[in-house]
PDB file of C-alpha atoms in Angstrom:
ATOM      1  CA  MET A 299     133.592  57.791  -7.523  1.00  0.00           C
ATOM      2  CA  PHE A 300     134.280  54.785  -9.751  1.00  0.00           C
ATOM      3  CA  GLU A 301     136.490  56.620 -12.267  1.00  0.00           C
ATOM      4  CA  GLY A 302     135.434  54.304 -15.104  1.00  0.00           C
ATOM      5  CA  HIS A 303     136.648  51.122 -13.401  1.00  0.00           C
ATOM      6  CA  LYS A 304     134.546  48.088 -12.606  1.00  0.00           C
ATOM      7  CA  GLN A 305     133.767  47.917  -8.904  1.00  0.00           C
ATOM      8  CA  THR A 306     132.859  44.765  -6.978  1.00  0.00           C
ATOM      9  CA  PRO A 307     131.995  46.035  -3.517  1.00  0.00           C
ATOM     10  CA  VAL A 308     130.886  43.878  -0.632  1.00  0.00           C
ATOM     11  CA  VAL A 309     127.815  45.085   1.231  1.00  0.00           C
ATOM     12  CA  GLN A 310     128.160  44.303   4.917  1.00  0.00           C
ATOM     13  CA  TRP A 311     126.598  45.243   8.251  1.00  0.00           C
ATOM     14  CA  ALA A 312     129.193  47.317  10.066  1.00  0.00           C
ATOM     15  CA  ARG A 313     129.705  48.841  13.488  1.00  0.00           C
ATOM     16  CA  LEU A 314     131.260  52.288  13.234  1.00  0.00           C
ATOM     17  CA  PRO A 315     133.879  53.540  15.725  1.00  0.00           C
ATOM     18  CA  ASP A 316     131.198  55.610  17.482  1.00  0.00           C
ATOM     19  CA  GLY A 317     129.075  52.465  18.037  1.00  0.00           C
ATOM     20  CA  ARG A 318     126.439  53.163  15.377  1.00  0.00           C
ATOM     21  CA  GLU A 319     125.575  50.275  13.061  1.00  0.00           C
ATOM     22  CA  CYS A 320     124.732  50.520   9.375  1.00  0.00           C
ATOM     23  CA  TRP A 321     125.107  48.901   5.989  1.00  0.00           C
ATOM     24  CA  SER A 322     128.473  49.705   4.449  1.00  0.00           C
ATOM     25  CA  LEU A 323     130.194  49.181   1.109  1.00  0.00           C
ATOM     26  CA  GLY A 324     133.717  47.845   1.260  1.00  0.00           C
ATOM     27  CA  PRO A 325     136.264  46.049  -0.872  1.00  0.00           C
ATOM     28  CA  MET A 326     136.183  42.276  -1.177  1.00  0.00           C
ATOM     29  CA  PRO A 327     138.648  40.646   1.205  1.00  0.00           C
ATOM     30  CA  GLU A 328     141.850  39.179  -0.212  1.00  0.00           C
ATOM     31  CA  PRO A 329     142.627  36.501  -0.964  1.00  0.00           C
ATOM     32  CA  ARG A 330     139.155  35.971  -2.334  1.00  0.00           C
ATOM     33  CA  PRO A 331     137.566  32.518  -2.198  1.00  0.00           C
ATOM     34  CA  LEU A 332     136.830  30.597  -5.373  1.00  0.00           C
ATOM     35  CA  TYR A 333     133.269  30.984  -6.564  1.00  0.00           C
ATOM     36  CA  ARG A 334     131.679  27.497  -6.258  1.00  0.00           C
ATOM     37  CA  GLY A 335     134.935  26.240  -4.740  1.00  0.00           C
ATOM     38  CA  ALA A 336     133.422  24.601  -1.675  1.00  0.00           C
ATOM     39  CA  GLY A 337     133.210  20.827  -1.891  1.00  0.00           C
ATOM     40  CA  LEU A 338     135.273  20.241  -5.007  1.00  0.00           C
ATOM     41  CA  GLY A 339     135.399  16.559  -5.919  1.00  0.00           C
ATOM     42  CA  ASP A 340     138.373  14.476  -6.990  1.00  0.00           C
ATOM     43  CA  GLY A 341     137.860  14.915 -10.740  1.00  0.00           C
ATOM     44  CA  PRO A 342     139.144  17.649 -12.998  1.00  0.00           C
ATOM     45  CA  VAL A 343     138.181  21.238 -12.228  1.00  0.00           C
ATOM     46  CA  LEU A 344     136.827  23.514 -14.947  1.00  0.00           C
ATOM     47  CA  VAL A 345     137.739  27.199 -14.496  1.00  0.00           C
ATOM     48  CA  VAL A 346     135.610  29.731 -16.379  1.00  0.00           C
ATOM     49  CA  GLU A 347     135.255  33.511 -16.401  1.00  0.00           C
ATOM     50  CA  GLY A 348     132.560  34.806 -14.087  1.00  0.00           C
ATOM     51  CA  GLU A 349     129.779  33.597 -11.885  1.00  0.00           C
ATOM     52  CA  LYS A 350     127.256  33.266 -14.745  1.00  0.00           C
ATOM     53  CA  CYS A 351     129.587  30.869 -16.545  1.00  0.00           C
ATOM     54  CA  ALA A 352     130.412  28.904 -13.394  1.00  0.00           C
ATOM     55  CA  ASP A 353     126.712  28.434 -12.734  1.00  0.00           C
ATOM     56  CA  ALA A 354     126.236  27.172 -16.327  1.00  0.00           C
ATOM     57  CA  GLY A 355     129.021  24.601 -15.991  1.00  0.00           C
ATOM     58  CA  PRO A 356     128.929  21.077 -14.620  1.00  0.00           C
ATOM     59  CA  ALA A 357     129.977  20.030 -11.114  1.00  0.00           C
ATOM     60  CA  ASN A 358     133.546  21.061 -10.268  1.00  0.00           C
ATOM     61  CA  THR A 359     133.240  24.316 -12.247  1.00  0.00           C
ATOM     62  CA  VAL A 360     134.688  27.360 -10.492  1.00  0.00           C
ATOM     63  CA  SER A 361     135.475  30.986 -11.184  1.00  0.00           C
ATOM     64  CA  TRP A 362     136.914  33.970  -9.385  1.00  0.00           C
ATOM     65  CA  CYS A 363     135.072  37.067  -8.210  1.00  0.00           C
ATOM     66  CA  GLY A 364     135.588  40.592  -9.427  1.00  0.00           C
ATOM     67  CA  GLY A 365     136.170  40.420 -13.173  1.00  0.00           C
ATOM     68  CA  GLY A 366     138.963  39.259 -15.461  1.00  0.00           C
ATOM     69  CA  LYS A 367     141.800  41.189 -13.862  1.00  0.00           C
ATOM     70  CA  ALA A 368     140.913  40.017 -10.342  1.00  0.00           C
ATOM     71  CA  TRP A 369     142.055  36.413 -10.832  1.00  0.00           C
ATOM     72  CA  ALA A 370     145.327  37.251  -9.054  1.00  0.00           C
ATOM     73  CA  LYS A 371     143.393  38.329  -5.938  1.00  0.00           C
ATOM     74  CA  THR A 372     141.971  34.811  -5.539  1.00  0.00           C
ATOM     75  CA  ASP A 373     143.067  31.933  -3.309  1.00  0.00           C
ATOM     76  CA  TRP A 374     143.829  29.161  -5.813  1.00  0.00           C
ATOM     77  CA  THR A 375     145.302  26.764  -3.226  1.00  0.00           C
ATOM     78  CA  PRO A 376     142.200  24.507  -3.249  1.00  0.00           C
ATOM     79  CA  LEU A 377     143.335  23.468  -6.755  1.00  0.00           C
ATOM     80  CA  VAL A 378     146.905  22.483  -5.782  1.00  0.00           C
ATOM     81  CA  GLY A 379     147.886  19.317  -7.635  1.00  0.00           C
ATOM     82  CA  LYS A 380     144.554  18.959  -9.458  1.00  0.00           C
ATOM     83  CA  ARG A 381     143.825  18.514 -13.145  1.00  0.00           C
ATOM     84  CA  VAL A 382     142.469  21.872 -14.292  1.00  0.00           C
ATOM     85  CA  VAL A 383     140.801  22.844 -17.566  1.00  0.00           C
ATOM     86  CA  LEU A 384     140.531  26.552 -18.377  1.00  0.00           C
ATOM     87  CA  TRP A 385     137.721  27.799 -20.644  1.00  0.00           C
ATOM     88  CA  PRO A 386     138.357  31.416 -21.677  1.00  0.00           C
ATOM     89  CA  ASP A 387     135.727  33.725 -23.078  1.00  0.00           C
ATOM     90  CA  ASN A 388     136.226  34.250 -26.813  1.00  0.00           C
ATOM     91  CA  ASP A 389     137.973  37.603 -26.599  1.00  0.00           C
ATOM     92  CA  ALA A 390     141.518  38.892 -26.199  1.00  0.00           C
ATOM     93  CA  PRO A 391     141.179  39.721 -22.476  1.00  0.00           C
ATOM     94  CA  GLY A 392     139.808  36.226 -21.779  1.00  0.00           C
ATOM     95  CA  VAL A 393     142.647  34.512 -23.616  1.00  0.00           C
ATOM     96  CA  GLU A 394     145.258  36.704 -21.874  1.00  0.00           C
ATOM     97  CA  THR A 395     143.723  36.126 -18.451  1.00  0.00           C
ATOM     98  CA  MET A 396     143.585  32.354 -18.846  1.00  0.00           C
ATOM     99  CA  ALA A 397     147.178  32.229 -20.122  1.00  0.00           C
ATOM    100  CA  ALA A 398     148.366  34.083 -17.017  1.00  0.00           C
ATOM    101  CA  LEU A 399     146.204  31.887 -14.784  1.00  0.00           C
ATOM    102  CA  ALA A 400     147.550  28.750 -16.476  1.00  0.00           C
ATOM    103  CA  ALA A 401     151.099  29.753 -15.595  1.00  0.00           C
ATOM    104  CA  HIS A 402     150.091  30.476 -12.004  1.00  0.00           C
ATOM    105  CA  LEU A 403     148.270  27.153 -11.598  1.00  0.00           C
ATOM    106  CA  ALA A 404     151.158  25.225 -13.157  1.00  0.00           C
ATOM    107  CA  GLY A 405     153.319  26.763 -10.441  1.00  0.00           C
ATOM    108  CA  LEU A 406     150.928  25.229  -7.892  1.00  0.00           C
ATOM    109  CA  GLY A 407     151.500  21.771  -9.351  1.00  0.00           C
ATOM    110  CA  CYS A 408     148.295  21.668 -11.383  1.00  0.00           C
ATOM    111  CA  ASP A 409     148.033  19.752 -14.653  1.00  0.00           C
ATOM    112  CA  VAL A 410     146.579  22.574 -16.777  1.00  0.00           C
ATOM    113  CA  ARG A 411     144.851  22.503 -20.147  1.00  0.00           C
ATOM    114  CA  ILE A 412     143.178  25.408 -21.985  1.00  0.00           C
ATOM    115  CA  ILE A 413     140.141  24.891 -24.215  1.00  0.00           C
ATOM    116  CA  PRO A 414     140.799  26.841 -27.414  1.00  0.00           C
ATOM    117  CA  ALA A 415     137.296  28.327 -27.559  1.00  0.00           C
ATOM    118  CA  SER A 416     138.156  31.057 -29.988  1.00  0.00           C
ATOM    119  CA  GLY A 417     137.915  31.655 -33.667  1.00  0.00           C
ATOM    120  CA  PRO A 418     135.678  33.141 -36.330  1.00  0.00           C
ATOM    121  CA  GLU A 419     132.991  30.487 -35.780  1.00  0.00           C
ATOM    122  CA  TYR A 420     132.315  31.955 -32.311  1.00  0.00           C
ATOM    123  CA  ALA A 421     130.932  35.400 -31.537  1.00  0.00           C
ATOM    124  CA  ASP A 422     133.124  37.881 -29.688  1.00  0.00           C
ATOM    125  CA  GLY A 423     132.781  37.162 -25.968  1.00  0.00           C
ATOM    126  CA  TRP A 424     131.288  33.675 -26.546  1.00  0.00           C
ATOM    127  CA  ASP A 425     131.556  31.580 -23.389  1.00  0.00           C
ATOM    128  CA  ILE A 426     130.383  28.374 -21.709  1.00  0.00           C
ATOM    129  CA  ALA A 427     126.985  29.896 -20.905  1.00  0.00           C
ATOM    130  CA  ASP A 428     126.489  30.477 -24.644  1.00  0.00           C
ATOM    131  CA  ALA A 429     127.600  26.920 -25.395  1.00  0.00           C
ATOM    132  CA  VAL A 430     125.057  25.510 -22.950  1.00  0.00           C
ATOM    133  CA  ALA A 431     122.314  27.721 -24.429  1.00  0.00           C
ATOM    134  CA  ASP A 432     123.091  26.624 -28.031  1.00  0.00           C
TER     135      ASP A 432
END
């Protein structure tokens, strides 16, 4: 069913065409909202990879839903014109994702910076949640 790909289904109460109601799995709607994007303040916004990392960050920390490749399915318009700091996970996919996101956000008029959280002093996959735990 999943063919080796990460799935992020939404569980929802649905009414079927025949009138029956049941729980149903479905795809997340697009564009997807920012995780922790409601009520962003005026200060800089920190963008991290994943809900666990967003929850570990300070106020104004957001992420997208659905894994690294799903950033492009997200509504980034709440960040238009804001100062944005991107904190990638310490791995090649994280660095690639944040580079692509940086270009996208720059196109929305954001002032974008990337934290270079990579190098031999960090474990593979090291992220903000690890930094907070250290």
